[in-house]
PDB file of C-alpha atoms in Angstrom:
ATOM      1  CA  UNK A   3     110.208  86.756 116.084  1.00  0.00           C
ATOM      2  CA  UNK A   4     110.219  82.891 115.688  1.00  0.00           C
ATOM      3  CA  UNK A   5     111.758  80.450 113.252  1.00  0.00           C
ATOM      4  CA  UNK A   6     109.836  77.919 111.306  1.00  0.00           C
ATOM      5  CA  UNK A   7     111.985  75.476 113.593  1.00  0.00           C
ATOM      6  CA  UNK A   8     115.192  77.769 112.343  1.00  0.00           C
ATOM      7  CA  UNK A   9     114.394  77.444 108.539  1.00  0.00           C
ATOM      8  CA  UNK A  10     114.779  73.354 108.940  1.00  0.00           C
ATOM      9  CA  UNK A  11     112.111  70.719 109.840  1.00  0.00           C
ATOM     10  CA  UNK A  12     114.454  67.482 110.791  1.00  0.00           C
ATOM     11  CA  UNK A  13     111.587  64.404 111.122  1.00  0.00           C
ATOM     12  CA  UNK A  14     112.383  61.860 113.830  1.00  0.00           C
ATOM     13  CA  UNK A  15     113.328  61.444 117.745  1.00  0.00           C
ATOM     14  CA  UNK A  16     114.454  65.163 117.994  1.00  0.00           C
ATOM     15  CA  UNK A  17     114.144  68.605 116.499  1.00  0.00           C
ATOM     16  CA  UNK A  18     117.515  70.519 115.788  1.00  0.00           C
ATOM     17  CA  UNK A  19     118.401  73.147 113.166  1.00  0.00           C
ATOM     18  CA  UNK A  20     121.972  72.757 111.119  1.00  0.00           C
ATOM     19  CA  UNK A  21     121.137  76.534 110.017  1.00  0.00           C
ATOM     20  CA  UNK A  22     122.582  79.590 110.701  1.00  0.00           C
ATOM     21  CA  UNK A  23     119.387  81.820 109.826  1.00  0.00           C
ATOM     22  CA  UNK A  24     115.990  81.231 109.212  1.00  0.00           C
ATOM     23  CA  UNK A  25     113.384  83.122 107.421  1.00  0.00           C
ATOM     24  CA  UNK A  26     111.391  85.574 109.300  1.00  0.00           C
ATOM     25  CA  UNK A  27     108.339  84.363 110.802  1.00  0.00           C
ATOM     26  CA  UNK A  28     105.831  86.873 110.903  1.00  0.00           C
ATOM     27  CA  UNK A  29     102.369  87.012 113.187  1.00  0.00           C
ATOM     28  CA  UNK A  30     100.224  89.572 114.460  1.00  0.00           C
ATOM     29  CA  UNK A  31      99.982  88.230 117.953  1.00  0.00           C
ATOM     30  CA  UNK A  32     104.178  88.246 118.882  1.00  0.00           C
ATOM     31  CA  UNK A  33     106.025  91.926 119.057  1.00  0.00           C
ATOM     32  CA  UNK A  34     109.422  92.273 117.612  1.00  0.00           C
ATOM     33  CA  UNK A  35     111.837  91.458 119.433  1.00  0.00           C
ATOM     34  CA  UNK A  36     114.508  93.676 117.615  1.00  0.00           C
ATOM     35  CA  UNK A  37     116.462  91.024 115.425  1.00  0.00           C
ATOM     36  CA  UNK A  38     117.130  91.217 111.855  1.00  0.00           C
ATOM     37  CA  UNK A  39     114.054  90.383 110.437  1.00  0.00           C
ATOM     38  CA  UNK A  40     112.118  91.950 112.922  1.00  0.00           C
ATOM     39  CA  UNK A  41     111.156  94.902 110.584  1.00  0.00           C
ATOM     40  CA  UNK A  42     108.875  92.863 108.965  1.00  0.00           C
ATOM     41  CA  UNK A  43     106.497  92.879 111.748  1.00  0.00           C
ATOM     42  CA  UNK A  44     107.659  95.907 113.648  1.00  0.00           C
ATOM     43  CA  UNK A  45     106.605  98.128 110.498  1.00  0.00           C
ATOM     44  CA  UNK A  46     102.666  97.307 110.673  1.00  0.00           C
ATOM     45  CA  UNK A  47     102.815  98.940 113.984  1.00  0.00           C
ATOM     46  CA  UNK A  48     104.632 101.502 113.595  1.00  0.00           C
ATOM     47  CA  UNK A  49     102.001 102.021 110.828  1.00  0.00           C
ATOM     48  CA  UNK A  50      99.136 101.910 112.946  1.00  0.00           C
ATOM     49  CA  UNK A  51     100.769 103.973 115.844  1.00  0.00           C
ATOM     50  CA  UNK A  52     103.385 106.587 114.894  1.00  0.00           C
ATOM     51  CA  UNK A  53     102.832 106.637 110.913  1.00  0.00           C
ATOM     52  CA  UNK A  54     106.452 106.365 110.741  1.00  0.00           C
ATOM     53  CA  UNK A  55     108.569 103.319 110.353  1.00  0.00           C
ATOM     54  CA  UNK A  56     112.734 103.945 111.107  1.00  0.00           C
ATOM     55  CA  UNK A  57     114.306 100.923 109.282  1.00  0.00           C
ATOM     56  CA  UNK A  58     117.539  99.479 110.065  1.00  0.00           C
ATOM     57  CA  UNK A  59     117.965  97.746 106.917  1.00  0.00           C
ATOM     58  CA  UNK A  60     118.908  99.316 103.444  1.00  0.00           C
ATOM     59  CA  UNK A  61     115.678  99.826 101.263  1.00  0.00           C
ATOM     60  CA  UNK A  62     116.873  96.794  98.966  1.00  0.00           C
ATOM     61  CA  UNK A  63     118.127  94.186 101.347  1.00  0.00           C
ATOM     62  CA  UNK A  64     116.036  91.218 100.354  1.00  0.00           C
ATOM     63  CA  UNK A  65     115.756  88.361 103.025  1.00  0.00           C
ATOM     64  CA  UNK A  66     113.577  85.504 103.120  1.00  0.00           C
ATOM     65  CA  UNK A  67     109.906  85.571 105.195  1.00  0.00           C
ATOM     66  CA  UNK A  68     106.742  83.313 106.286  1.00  0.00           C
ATOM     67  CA  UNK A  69     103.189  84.092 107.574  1.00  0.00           C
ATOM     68  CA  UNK A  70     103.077  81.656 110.918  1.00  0.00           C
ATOM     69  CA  UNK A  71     100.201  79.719 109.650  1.00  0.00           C
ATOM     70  CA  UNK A  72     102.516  78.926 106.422  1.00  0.00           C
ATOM     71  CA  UNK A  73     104.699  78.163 108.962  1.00  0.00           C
ATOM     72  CA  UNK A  74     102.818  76.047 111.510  1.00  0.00           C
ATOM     73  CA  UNK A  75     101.466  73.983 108.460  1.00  0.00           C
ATOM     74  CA  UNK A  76     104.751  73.100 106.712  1.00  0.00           C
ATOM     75  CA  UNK A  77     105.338  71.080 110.155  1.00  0.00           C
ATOM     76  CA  UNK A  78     102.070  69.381 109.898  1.00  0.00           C
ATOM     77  CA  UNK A  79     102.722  68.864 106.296  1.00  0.00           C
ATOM     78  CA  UNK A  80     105.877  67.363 107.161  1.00  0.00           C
ATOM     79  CA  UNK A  81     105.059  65.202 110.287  1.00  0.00           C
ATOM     80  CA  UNK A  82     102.694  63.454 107.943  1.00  0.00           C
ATOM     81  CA  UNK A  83     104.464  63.189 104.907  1.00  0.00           C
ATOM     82  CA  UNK A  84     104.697  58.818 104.002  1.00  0.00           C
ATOM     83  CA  UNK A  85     107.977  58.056 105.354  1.00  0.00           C
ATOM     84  CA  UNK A  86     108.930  56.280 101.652  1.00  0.00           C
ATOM     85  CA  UNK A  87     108.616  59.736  99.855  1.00  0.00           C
ATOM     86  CA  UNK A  88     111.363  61.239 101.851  1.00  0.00           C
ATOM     87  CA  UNK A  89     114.874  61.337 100.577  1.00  0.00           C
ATOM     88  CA  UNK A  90     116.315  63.021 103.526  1.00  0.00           C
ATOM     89  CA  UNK A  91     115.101  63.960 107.208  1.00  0.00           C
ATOM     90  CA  UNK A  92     115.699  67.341 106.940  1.00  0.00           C
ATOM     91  CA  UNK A  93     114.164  69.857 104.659  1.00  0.00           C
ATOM     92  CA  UNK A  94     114.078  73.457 103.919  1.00  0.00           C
ATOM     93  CA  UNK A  95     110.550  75.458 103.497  1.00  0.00           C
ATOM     94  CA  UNK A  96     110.525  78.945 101.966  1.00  0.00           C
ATOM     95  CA  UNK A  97     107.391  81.076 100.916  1.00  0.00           C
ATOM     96  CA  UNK A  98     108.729  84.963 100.137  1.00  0.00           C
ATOM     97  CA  UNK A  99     111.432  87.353 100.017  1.00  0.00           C
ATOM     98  CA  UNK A 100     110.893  90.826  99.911  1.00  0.00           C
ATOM     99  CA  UNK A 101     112.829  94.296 100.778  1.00  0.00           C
ATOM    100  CA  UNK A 102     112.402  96.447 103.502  1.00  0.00           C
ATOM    101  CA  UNK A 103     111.143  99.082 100.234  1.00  0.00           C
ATOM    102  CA  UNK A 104     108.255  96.176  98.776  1.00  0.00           C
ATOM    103  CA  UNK A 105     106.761  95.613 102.051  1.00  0.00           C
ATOM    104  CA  UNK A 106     106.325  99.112 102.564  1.00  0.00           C
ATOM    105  CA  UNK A 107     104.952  99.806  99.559  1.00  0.00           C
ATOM    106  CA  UNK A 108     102.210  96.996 100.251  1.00  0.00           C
ATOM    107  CA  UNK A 109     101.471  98.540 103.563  1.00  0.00           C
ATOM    108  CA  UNK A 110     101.199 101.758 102.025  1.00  0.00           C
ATOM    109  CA  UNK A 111      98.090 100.330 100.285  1.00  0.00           C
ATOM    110  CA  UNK A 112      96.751  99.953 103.733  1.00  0.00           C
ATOM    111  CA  UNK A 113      98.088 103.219 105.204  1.00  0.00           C
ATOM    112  CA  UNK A 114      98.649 105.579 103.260  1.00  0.00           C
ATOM    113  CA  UNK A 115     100.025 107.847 105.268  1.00  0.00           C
ATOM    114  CA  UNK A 116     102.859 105.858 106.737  1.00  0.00           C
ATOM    115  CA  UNK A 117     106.456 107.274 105.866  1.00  0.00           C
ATOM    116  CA  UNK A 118     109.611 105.339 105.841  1.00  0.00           C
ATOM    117  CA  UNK A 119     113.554 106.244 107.161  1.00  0.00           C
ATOM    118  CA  UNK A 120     116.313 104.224 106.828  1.00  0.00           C
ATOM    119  CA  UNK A 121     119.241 103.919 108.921  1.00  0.00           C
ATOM    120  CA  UNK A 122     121.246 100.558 108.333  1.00  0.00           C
ATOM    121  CA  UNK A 123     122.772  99.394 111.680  1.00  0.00           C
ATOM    122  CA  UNK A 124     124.695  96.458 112.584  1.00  0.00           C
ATOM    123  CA  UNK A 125     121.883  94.069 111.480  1.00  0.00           C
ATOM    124  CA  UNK A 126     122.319  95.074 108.067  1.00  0.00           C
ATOM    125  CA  UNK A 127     125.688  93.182 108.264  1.00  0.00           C
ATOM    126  CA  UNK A 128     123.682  90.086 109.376  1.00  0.00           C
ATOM    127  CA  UNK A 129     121.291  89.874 106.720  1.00  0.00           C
ATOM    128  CA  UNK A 130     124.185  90.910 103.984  1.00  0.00           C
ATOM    129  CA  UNK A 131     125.150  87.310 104.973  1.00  0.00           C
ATOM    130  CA  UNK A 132     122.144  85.666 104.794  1.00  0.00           C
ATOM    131  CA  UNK A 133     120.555  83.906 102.041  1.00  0.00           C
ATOM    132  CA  UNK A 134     117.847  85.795  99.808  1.00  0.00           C
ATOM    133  CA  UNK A 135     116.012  82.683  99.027  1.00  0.00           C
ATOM    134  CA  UNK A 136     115.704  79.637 100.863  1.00  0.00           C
ATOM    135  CA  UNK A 137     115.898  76.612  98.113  1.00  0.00           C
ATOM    136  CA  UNK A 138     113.288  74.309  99.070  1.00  0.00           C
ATOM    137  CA  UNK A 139     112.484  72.571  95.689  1.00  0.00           C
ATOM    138  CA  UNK A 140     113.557  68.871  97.859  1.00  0.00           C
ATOM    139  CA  UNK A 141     110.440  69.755 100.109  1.00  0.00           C
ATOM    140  CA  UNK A 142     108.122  70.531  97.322  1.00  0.00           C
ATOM    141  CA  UNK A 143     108.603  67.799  95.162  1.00  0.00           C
ATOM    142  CA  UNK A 144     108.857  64.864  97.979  1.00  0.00           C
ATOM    143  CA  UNK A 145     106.158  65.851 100.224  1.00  0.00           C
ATOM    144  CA  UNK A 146     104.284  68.763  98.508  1.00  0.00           C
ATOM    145  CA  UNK A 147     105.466  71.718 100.465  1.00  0.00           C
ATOM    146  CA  UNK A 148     103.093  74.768  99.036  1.00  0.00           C
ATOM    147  CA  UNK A 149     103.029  77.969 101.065  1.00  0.00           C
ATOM    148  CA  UNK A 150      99.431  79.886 100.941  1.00  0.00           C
ATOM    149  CA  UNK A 151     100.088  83.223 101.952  1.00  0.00           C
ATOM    150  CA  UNK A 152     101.776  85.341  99.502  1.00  0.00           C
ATOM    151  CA  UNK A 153     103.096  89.139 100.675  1.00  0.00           C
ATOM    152  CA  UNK A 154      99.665  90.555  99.383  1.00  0.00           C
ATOM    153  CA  UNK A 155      97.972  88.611 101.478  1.00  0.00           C
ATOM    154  CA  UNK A 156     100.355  88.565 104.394  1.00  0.00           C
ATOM    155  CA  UNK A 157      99.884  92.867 104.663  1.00  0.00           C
ATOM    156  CA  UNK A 158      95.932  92.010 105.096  1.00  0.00           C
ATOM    157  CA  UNK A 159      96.415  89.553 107.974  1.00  0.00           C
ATOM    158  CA  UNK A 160      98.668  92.104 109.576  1.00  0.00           C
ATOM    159  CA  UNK A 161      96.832  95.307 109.226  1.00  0.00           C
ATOM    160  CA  UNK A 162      93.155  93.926 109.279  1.00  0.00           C
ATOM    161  CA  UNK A 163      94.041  91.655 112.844  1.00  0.00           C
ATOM    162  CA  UNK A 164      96.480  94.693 114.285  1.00  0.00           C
ATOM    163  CA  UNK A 165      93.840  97.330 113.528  1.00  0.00           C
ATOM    164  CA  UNK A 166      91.335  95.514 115.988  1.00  0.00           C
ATOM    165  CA  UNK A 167      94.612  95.345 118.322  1.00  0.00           C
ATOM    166  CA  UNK A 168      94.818  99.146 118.227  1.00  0.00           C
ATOM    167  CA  UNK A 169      91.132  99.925 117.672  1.00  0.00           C
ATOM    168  CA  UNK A 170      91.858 101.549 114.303  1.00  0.00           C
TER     169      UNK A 170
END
């Protein structure tokens, strides 16, 4: 999965995170590539292929997530931000957190037949140290940071553009 520029946008000569995590960024057109937030996309399809998704996180471990057009547009946002409304050069963005149990329950609108099992692994010990919520109140009060896409509408992306994906 890919950071939104590892939960940091730093304005000037060169990009570089000060981060250790970074929410998950979620798209229909990358796989998972099996790290901690990786569920988030790996479970839309497993629920258009198997019906089952096998979760390595507890059911109530809640970490923080962004659609990649959220994403993509924060750095926009930010590149064209007036430099006299900035405070700082480096910002965080947030738009959701959510469990491994809400998301499901939101695809389960979609499919209902999809089932669930959990089996924490060493990833759960990752996220346990992550943050739940990424504060980004500096972003949306000097530049206007505003995601679009919350979860609701994040589970129709995913299921409506992976369906055509998987002719379903």
């Amino acid at each position: 999965m890919q950071s939104c520029l590892e939960n940091i946008i730093t304005r000037g000569s060169t990009w570089t995170s000060g981060v250790s995590g970074s929410p998950g960024i979620i798209s229909y057109d990358s796989h998972p590539g099996g790290g901690t937030t990786d569920y988030a996309v790996q479970i839309f399809h497993d629920a258009l292929t198997t019906g089952v998704h096998k979760c390595y996180l507890k059911p109530d471990t809640r970490l923080p997530m962004m659609y990649i057009d959220d994403c993509l547009r924060s750095t926009v946002e930010f590149m064209l931000a007036p430099k006299e409304d900035l405070s700082t050069r480096t910002y965080n963005v947030h738009a959701m957190s959510f469990t491994p149990e809400e998301i499901f329950e939101e695809v389960k609108k979609w499919v209902p037949e999809l089932t669930i099992e959990y089996k924490p692994d060493g990833r759960q010990q990752i996220a346990d140290s992550w943050p739940m919520v990424f504060d980004d109140s500096m972003a949306r009060s000097e530049w206007g940071w505003e995601h679009n896409i919350p979860l609701e509408k994040l589970v129709e992306i995913m299921i409506t553009n992976l369906r055509k994906v998987y002719q379903k």
